[in-house]
mmCIF file of C-alpha atoms and ligand atoms in Angstrom:
data_model
loop_
_atom_site.group_PDB
_atom_site.id
_atom_site.type_symbol
_atom_site.label_atom_id
_atom_site.label_comp_id
_atom_site.label_asym_id
_atom_site.label_seq_id
_atom_site.Cartn_x
_atom_site.Cartn_y
_atom_site.Cartn_z
ATOM 1 C CA UNK A 112 0.091 0.014 0.089
ATOM 2 C CA UNK A 113 2.784 2.394 0.897
ATOM 3 C CA UNK A 114 4.479 1.746 -2.239
ATOM 4 C CA UNK A 115 1.396 2.492 -4.260
ATOM 5 C CA UNK A 116 0.971 5.712 -2.463
ATOM 6 C CA UNK A 117 4.501 6.713 -3.256
ATOM 7 C CA UNK A 118 4.000 5.756 -6.704
ATOM 8 C CA UNK A 119 0.716 7.998 -6.837
ATOM 9 C CA UNK A 120 2.616 10.908 -5.418
ATOM 10 C CA UNK A 121 5.463 10.439 -7.870
ATOM 11 C CA UNK A 122 2.952 10.414 -10.768
ATOM 12 C CA UNK A 123 1.255 13.457 -9.539
ATOM 13 C CA UNK A 124 4.576 15.302 -9.356
ATOM 14 C CA UNK A 125 5.351 14.295 -13.002
ATOM 15 C CA UNK A 126 2.015 15.455 -14.088
ATOM 16 C CA UNK A 127 2.241 18.760 -12.334
ATOM 17 C CA UNK A 128 5.759 19.272 -13.966
ATOM 18 C CA UNK A 129 4.317 18.550 -17.371
ATOM 19 C CA UNK A 130 1.505 21.006 -16.765
ATOM 20 C CA UNK A 131 3.922 23.627 -15.604
ATOM 21 C CA UNK A 132 5.656 23.501 -19.030
ATOM 22 C CA UNK A 133 2.602 24.665 -20.841
ATOM 23 C CA UNK A 134 1.498 27.468 -18.504
ATOM 24 C CA UNK A 135 2.536 30.012 -21.096
ATOM 25 C CA UNK A 136 0.040 28.797 -23.739
ATOM 26 C CA UNK A 137 -2.138 31.621 -24.880
ATOM 27 C CA UNK A 138 -5.681 31.586 -23.253
ATOM 28 C CA UNK A 139 -8.182 31.159 -26.164
ATOM 29 C CA UNK A 140 -11.253 33.077 -25.242
ATOM 30 C CA UNK A 141 -13.617 35.259 -27.013
ATOM 31 C CA UNK A 142 -16.036 37.780 -25.266
ATOM 32 C CA UNK A 143 -19.089 38.954 -27.466
ATOM 33 C CA UNK A 144 -20.622 41.896 -26.026
ATOM 34 C CA UNK A 145 -24.127 42.397 -27.237
ATOM 35 C CA UNK A 146 -26.642 45.219 -26.275
ATOM 36 C CA UNK A 147 -30.228 44.405 -25.607
ATOM 37 C CA UNK A 148 -32.038 44.441 -28.984
ATOM 38 C CA UNK A 149 -28.973 43.596 -30.989
ATOM 39 C CA UNK A 150 -29.572 40.935 -33.641
ATOM 40 C CA UNK A 151 -28.230 37.558 -32.983
ATOM 41 C CA UNK A 152 -24.851 36.738 -34.656
ATOM 42 C CA UNK A 153 -25.618 35.965 -38.414
ATOM 43 C CA UNK A 154 -23.392 32.910 -38.217
ATOM 44 C CA UNK A 155 -25.797 31.021 -36.139
ATOM 45 C CA UNK A 156 -28.772 31.025 -38.693
ATOM 46 C CA UNK A 157 -27.502 28.692 -41.347
ATOM 47 C CA UNK A 158 -26.654 25.888 -38.828
ATOM 48 C CA UNK A 159 -29.777 26.270 -37.126
ATOM 49 C CA UNK A 160 -32.060 26.153 -40.289
ATOM 50 C CA UNK A 161 -30.289 22.915 -41.557
ATOM 51 C CA UNK A 162 -30.803 21.276 -38.285
ATOM 52 C CA UNK A 163 -34.562 22.325 -38.298
ATOM 53 C CA UNK A 164 -34.703 21.012 -41.777
ATOM 54 C CA UNK A 165 -33.212 17.724 -40.915
ATOM 55 C CA UNK A 166 -35.890 17.322 -38.111
ATOM 56 C CA UNK A 167 -38.623 18.350 -40.375
ATOM 57 C CA UNK A 168 -37.406 15.867 -42.967
ATOM 58 C CA UNK A 169 -38.806 13.110 -40.705
ATOM 59 C CA UNK A 170 -42.086 13.537 -42.429
ATOM 60 C CA UNK A 171 -40.365 12.568 -45.738
ATOM 61 C CA UNK A 172 -38.350 9.516 -44.631
ATOM 62 C CA UNK A 173 -41.389 7.150 -44.937
ATOM 63 C CA UNK A 174 -40.790 7.376 -48.584
ATOM 64 C CA UNK A 175 -37.286 8.993 -49.057
ATOM 65 C CA UNK A 176 -33.677 8.339 -47.983
ATOM 66 C CA UNK A 177 -31.153 11.071 -48.224
ATOM 67 C CA UNK A 178 -27.797 9.330 -48.110
ATOM 68 C CA UNK A 179 -25.140 8.835 -50.735
ATOM 69 C CA UNK A 180 -25.298 5.442 -52.247
ATOM 70 C CA UNK A 181 -28.544 4.331 -50.564
ATOM 71 C CA UNK A 182 -31.177 2.652 -52.913
ATOM 72 C CA UNK A 183 -34.324 4.669 -53.442
ATOM 73 C CA UNK A 184 -37.348 3.456 -51.498
ATOM 74 C CA UNK A 185 -41.067 4.294 -52.410
ATOM 75 C CA UNK A 186 -39.627 7.731 -53.475
ATOM 76 C CA UNK A 187 -36.241 8.631 -55.030
ATOM 77 C CA UNK A 188 -33.078 9.051 -52.996
ATOM 78 C CA UNK A 189 -32.820 12.664 -52.374
ATOM 79 C CA UNK A 190 -29.072 12.976 -51.684
ATOM 80 C CA UNK A 191 -27.668 15.647 -53.962
ATOM 81 C CA UNK A 192 -31.087 16.403 -55.349
ATOM 82 C CA UNK A 193 -30.298 20.079 -55.415
ATOM 83 C CA UNK A 194 -28.954 20.801 -58.964
ATOM 84 C CA UNK A 195 -30.132 17.596 -60.170
ATOM 85 C CA UNK A 196 -32.515 17.091 -63.090
ATOM 86 C CA UNK A 197 -35.963 16.000 -62.039
ATOM 87 C CA UNK A 198 -36.634 12.363 -62.592
ATOM 88 C CA UNK A 199 -32.910 11.530 -63.269
ATOM 89 C CA UNK A 200 -32.152 8.624 -60.942
ATOM 90 C CA UNK A 201 -31.636 5.265 -62.772
ATOM 91 C CA UNK A 202 -32.856 3.156 -59.755
ATOM 92 C CA UNK A 203 -36.284 4.801 -59.433
ATOM 93 C CA UNK A 204 -39.395 4.366 -61.780
ATOM 94 C CA UNK A 205 -40.563 7.918 -62.017
ATOM 95 C CA UNK A 206 -43.673 9.035 -63.435
ATOM 96 C CA UNK A 207 -43.547 10.262 -67.046
ATOM 97 C CA UNK A 208 -44.763 13.615 -65.799
ATOM 98 C CA UNK A 209 -41.931 14.211 -63.507
ATOM 99 C CA UNK A 210 -39.345 12.534 -65.885
ATOM 100 C CA UNK A 211 -40.392 14.729 -68.727
ATOM 101 C CA UNK A 212 -41.027 17.985 -66.734
ATOM 102 C CA UNK A 213 -37.543 19.522 -67.823
ATOM 103 C CA UNK A 214 -37.202 20.803 -64.264
ATOM 104 C CA UNK A 215 -33.767 21.249 -62.637
ATOM 105 C CA UNK A 216 -34.110 21.116 -58.873
ATOM 106 C CA UNK A 217 -33.154 24.431 -57.347
ATOM 107 C CA UNK A 218 -34.475 26.159 -54.135
ATOM 108 C CA UNK A 219 -37.284 27.846 -56.052
ATOM 109 C CA UNK A 220 -38.538 24.801 -57.898
ATOM 110 C CA UNK A 221 -38.286 22.699 -54.817
ATOM 111 C CA UNK A 222 -40.326 25.173 -52.901
ATOM 112 C CA UNK A 223 -43.220 25.072 -55.399
ATOM 113 C CA UNK A 224 -43.048 21.271 -55.658
ATOM 114 C CA UNK A 225 -43.109 20.805 -51.909
ATOM 115 C CA UNK A 226 -45.896 23.358 -51.504
ATOM 116 C CA UNK A 227 -48.016 21.653 -54.219
ATOM 117 C CA UNK A 228 -46.420 18.656 -55.928
ATOM 118 C CA UNK A 229 -49.367 18.041 -58.402
ATOM 119 C CA UNK A 230 -49.731 21.848 -58.931
ATOM 120 C CA UNK A 231 -46.334 22.036 -60.339
ATOM 121 C CA UNK A 232 -46.177 18.716 -61.996
ATOM 122 C CA UNK A 233 -49.564 17.543 -62.772
ATOM 123 C CA UNK A 234 -49.344 13.778 -62.956
ATOM 124 C CA UNK A 235 -46.699 13.210 -60.344
ATOM 125 C CA UNK A 236 -46.821 10.237 -58.285
ATOM 126 C CA UNK A 237 -45.760 11.996 -55.261
ATOM 127 C CA UNK A 238 -49.215 12.242 -53.841
ATOM 128 C CA UNK A 239 -48.143 12.780 -50.185
ATOM 129 C CA UNK A 240 -45.682 14.952 -48.473
ATOM 130 C CA UNK A 241 -46.884 18.446 -49.353
ATOM 131 C CA UNK A 242 -45.669 21.059 -46.780
ATOM 132 C CA UNK A 243 -47.879 24.032 -46.132
ATOM 133 C CA UNK A 244 -45.581 25.911 -43.991
ATOM 134 C CA UNK A 245 -43.323 28.154 -46.053
ATOM 135 C CA UNK A 246 -40.544 28.328 -43.293
ATOM 136 C CA UNK A 247 -40.650 24.597 -42.896
ATOM 137 C CA UNK A 248 -40.213 24.166 -46.604
ATOM 138 C CA UNK A 249 -37.296 26.567 -46.494
ATOM 139 C CA UNK A 250 -35.610 24.549 -43.687
ATOM 140 C CA UNK A 251 -36.101 21.253 -45.593
ATOM 141 C CA UNK A 252 -34.572 22.856 -48.710
ATOM 142 C CA UNK A 253 -31.665 24.250 -46.674
ATOM 143 C CA UNK A 254 -31.151 20.510 -45.247
ATOM 144 C CA UNK A 255 -31.333 19.179 -48.832
ATOM 145 C CA UNK A 256 -28.817 21.746 -50.178
ATOM 146 C CA UNK A 257 -26.423 20.656 -47.399
ATOM 147 C CA UNK A 258 -26.533 17.227 -48.769
ATOM 148 C CA UNK A 259 -23.739 16.784 -51.427
ATOM 149 C CA UNK A 260 -20.195 16.108 -51.741
HETATM 150 C C1 HEC B 373 -45.805 9.042 -49.692
HETATM 151 C C2 HEC B 373 -44.518 8.996 -50.024
HETATM 152 C C3 HEC B 373 -43.719 10.230 -50.236
HETATM 153 C C4 HEC B 373 -43.597 11.212 -49.326
HETATM 154 C C5 HEC B 373 -44.035 11.239 -47.772
HETATM 155 C C6 HEC B 373 -42.769 12.223 -49.850
HETATM 156 N N1 HEC B 373 -42.387 11.957 -51.113
HETATM 157 FE FE1 HEC B 373 -41.165 12.975 -52.413
HETATM 158 N N2 HEC B 373 -41.550 11.651 -53.936
HETATM 159 C C7 HEC B 373 -42.390 10.478 -53.719
HETATM 160 C C8 HEC B 373 -42.410 9.877 -55.061
HETATM 161 C C9 HEC B 373 -43.131 8.609 -55.236
HETATM 162 C C10 HEC B 373 -41.656 10.621 -56.003
HETATM 163 C C11 HEC B 373 -41.428 10.344 -57.424
HETATM 164 C C12 HEC B 373 -42.598 11.303 -58.099
HETATM 165 C C13 HEC B 373 -42.846 11.128 -59.464
HETATM 166 O O1 HEC B 373 -42.031 10.160 -60.153
HETATM 167 O O2 HEC B 373 -43.689 11.688 -60.308
HETATM 168 C C14 HEC B 373 -41.183 11.841 -55.141
HETATM 169 C C15 HEC B 373 -40.299 12.688 -55.681
HETATM 170 C C16 HEC B 373 -39.688 13.682 -54.873
HETATM 171 C C17 HEC B 373 -38.790 14.723 -55.425
HETATM 172 C C18 HEC B 373 -38.151 14.654 -56.827
HETATM 173 C C19 HEC B 373 -36.902 13.912 -56.770
HETATM 174 C C20 HEC B 373 -36.311 13.726 -58.236
HETATM 175 O O3 HEC B 373 -35.416 12.736 -58.194
HETATM 176 O O4 HEC B 373 -36.657 14.310 -59.248
HETATM 177 C C21 HEC B 373 -38.476 15.497 -54.382
HETATM 178 C C22 HEC B 373 -37.487 16.745 -54.528
HETATM 179 C C23 HEC B 373 -39.231 15.020 -53.247
HETATM 180 N N3 HEC B 373 -40.019 13.917 -53.615
HETATM 181 C C24 HEC B 373 -39.118 15.685 -51.999
HETATM 182 C C25 HEC B 373 -39.775 15.255 -50.890
HETATM 183 C C26 HEC B 373 -39.784 15.776 -49.589
HETATM 184 C C27 HEC B 373 -38.723 16.923 -49.236
HETATM 185 C C28 HEC B 373 -40.561 15.157 -48.728
HETATM 186 C C29 HEC B 373 -40.999 15.451 -47.387
HETATM 187 C C30 HEC B 373 -41.457 16.968 -47.051
HETATM 188 C C31 HEC B 373 -41.384 14.124 -49.648
HETATM 189 N N4 HEC B 373 -40.755 14.227 -50.895
HETATM 190 C C32 HEC B 373 -42.165 13.374 -49.147
HETATM 191 C C33 HEC B 373 -42.835 10.104 -52.572
HETATM 192 C C34 HEC B 373 -42.985 10.693 -51.347
#
């Protein structure tokens, strides 16, 4: 027991010595002063909207995966959908309406499709999953935009 206690004290001494050597490291610290009524820092917004969109995407996952390399389910894989031609995945049997729509998915087109799929693409077989709330659509689209290489 006594030997162990001595060993412990020895180790403590070594650790303290090691710490002493790094005492001159700069302290990394940032103080942000905000007055009441100041807008929140702009950097926080994109992260939050993507996280909100990921949460809201739960209502899509019954039909869609959104992961690279995953097989499409009842709906096409949505990984990398932003910038992609509508109806362009080989592993999914799209409606002719969507495949021939000529749409390239950008934020504006996705917003219209999610608000009213059959309104934008009459004959589309996505008959559920419309999102009434504009903020929720924007968050989901931000999340989809975040999914690419
Ligand atoms: C009930 C199943 C279902 C749900 C729920 C659903 N979708 Fe779909 N989605 C589909 C199907 C089926 C298609 C293919 C439509 C076609 O071929 O006309 C599709 C197509 C799409 C496309 C076009 C993809 C491409 O490759 O052109 C997007 C974008 C899309 N869905 C987004 C969403 C989002 C975002 C949600 C959730 C808010 C959602 N969908 C919910 C079934 C669904």
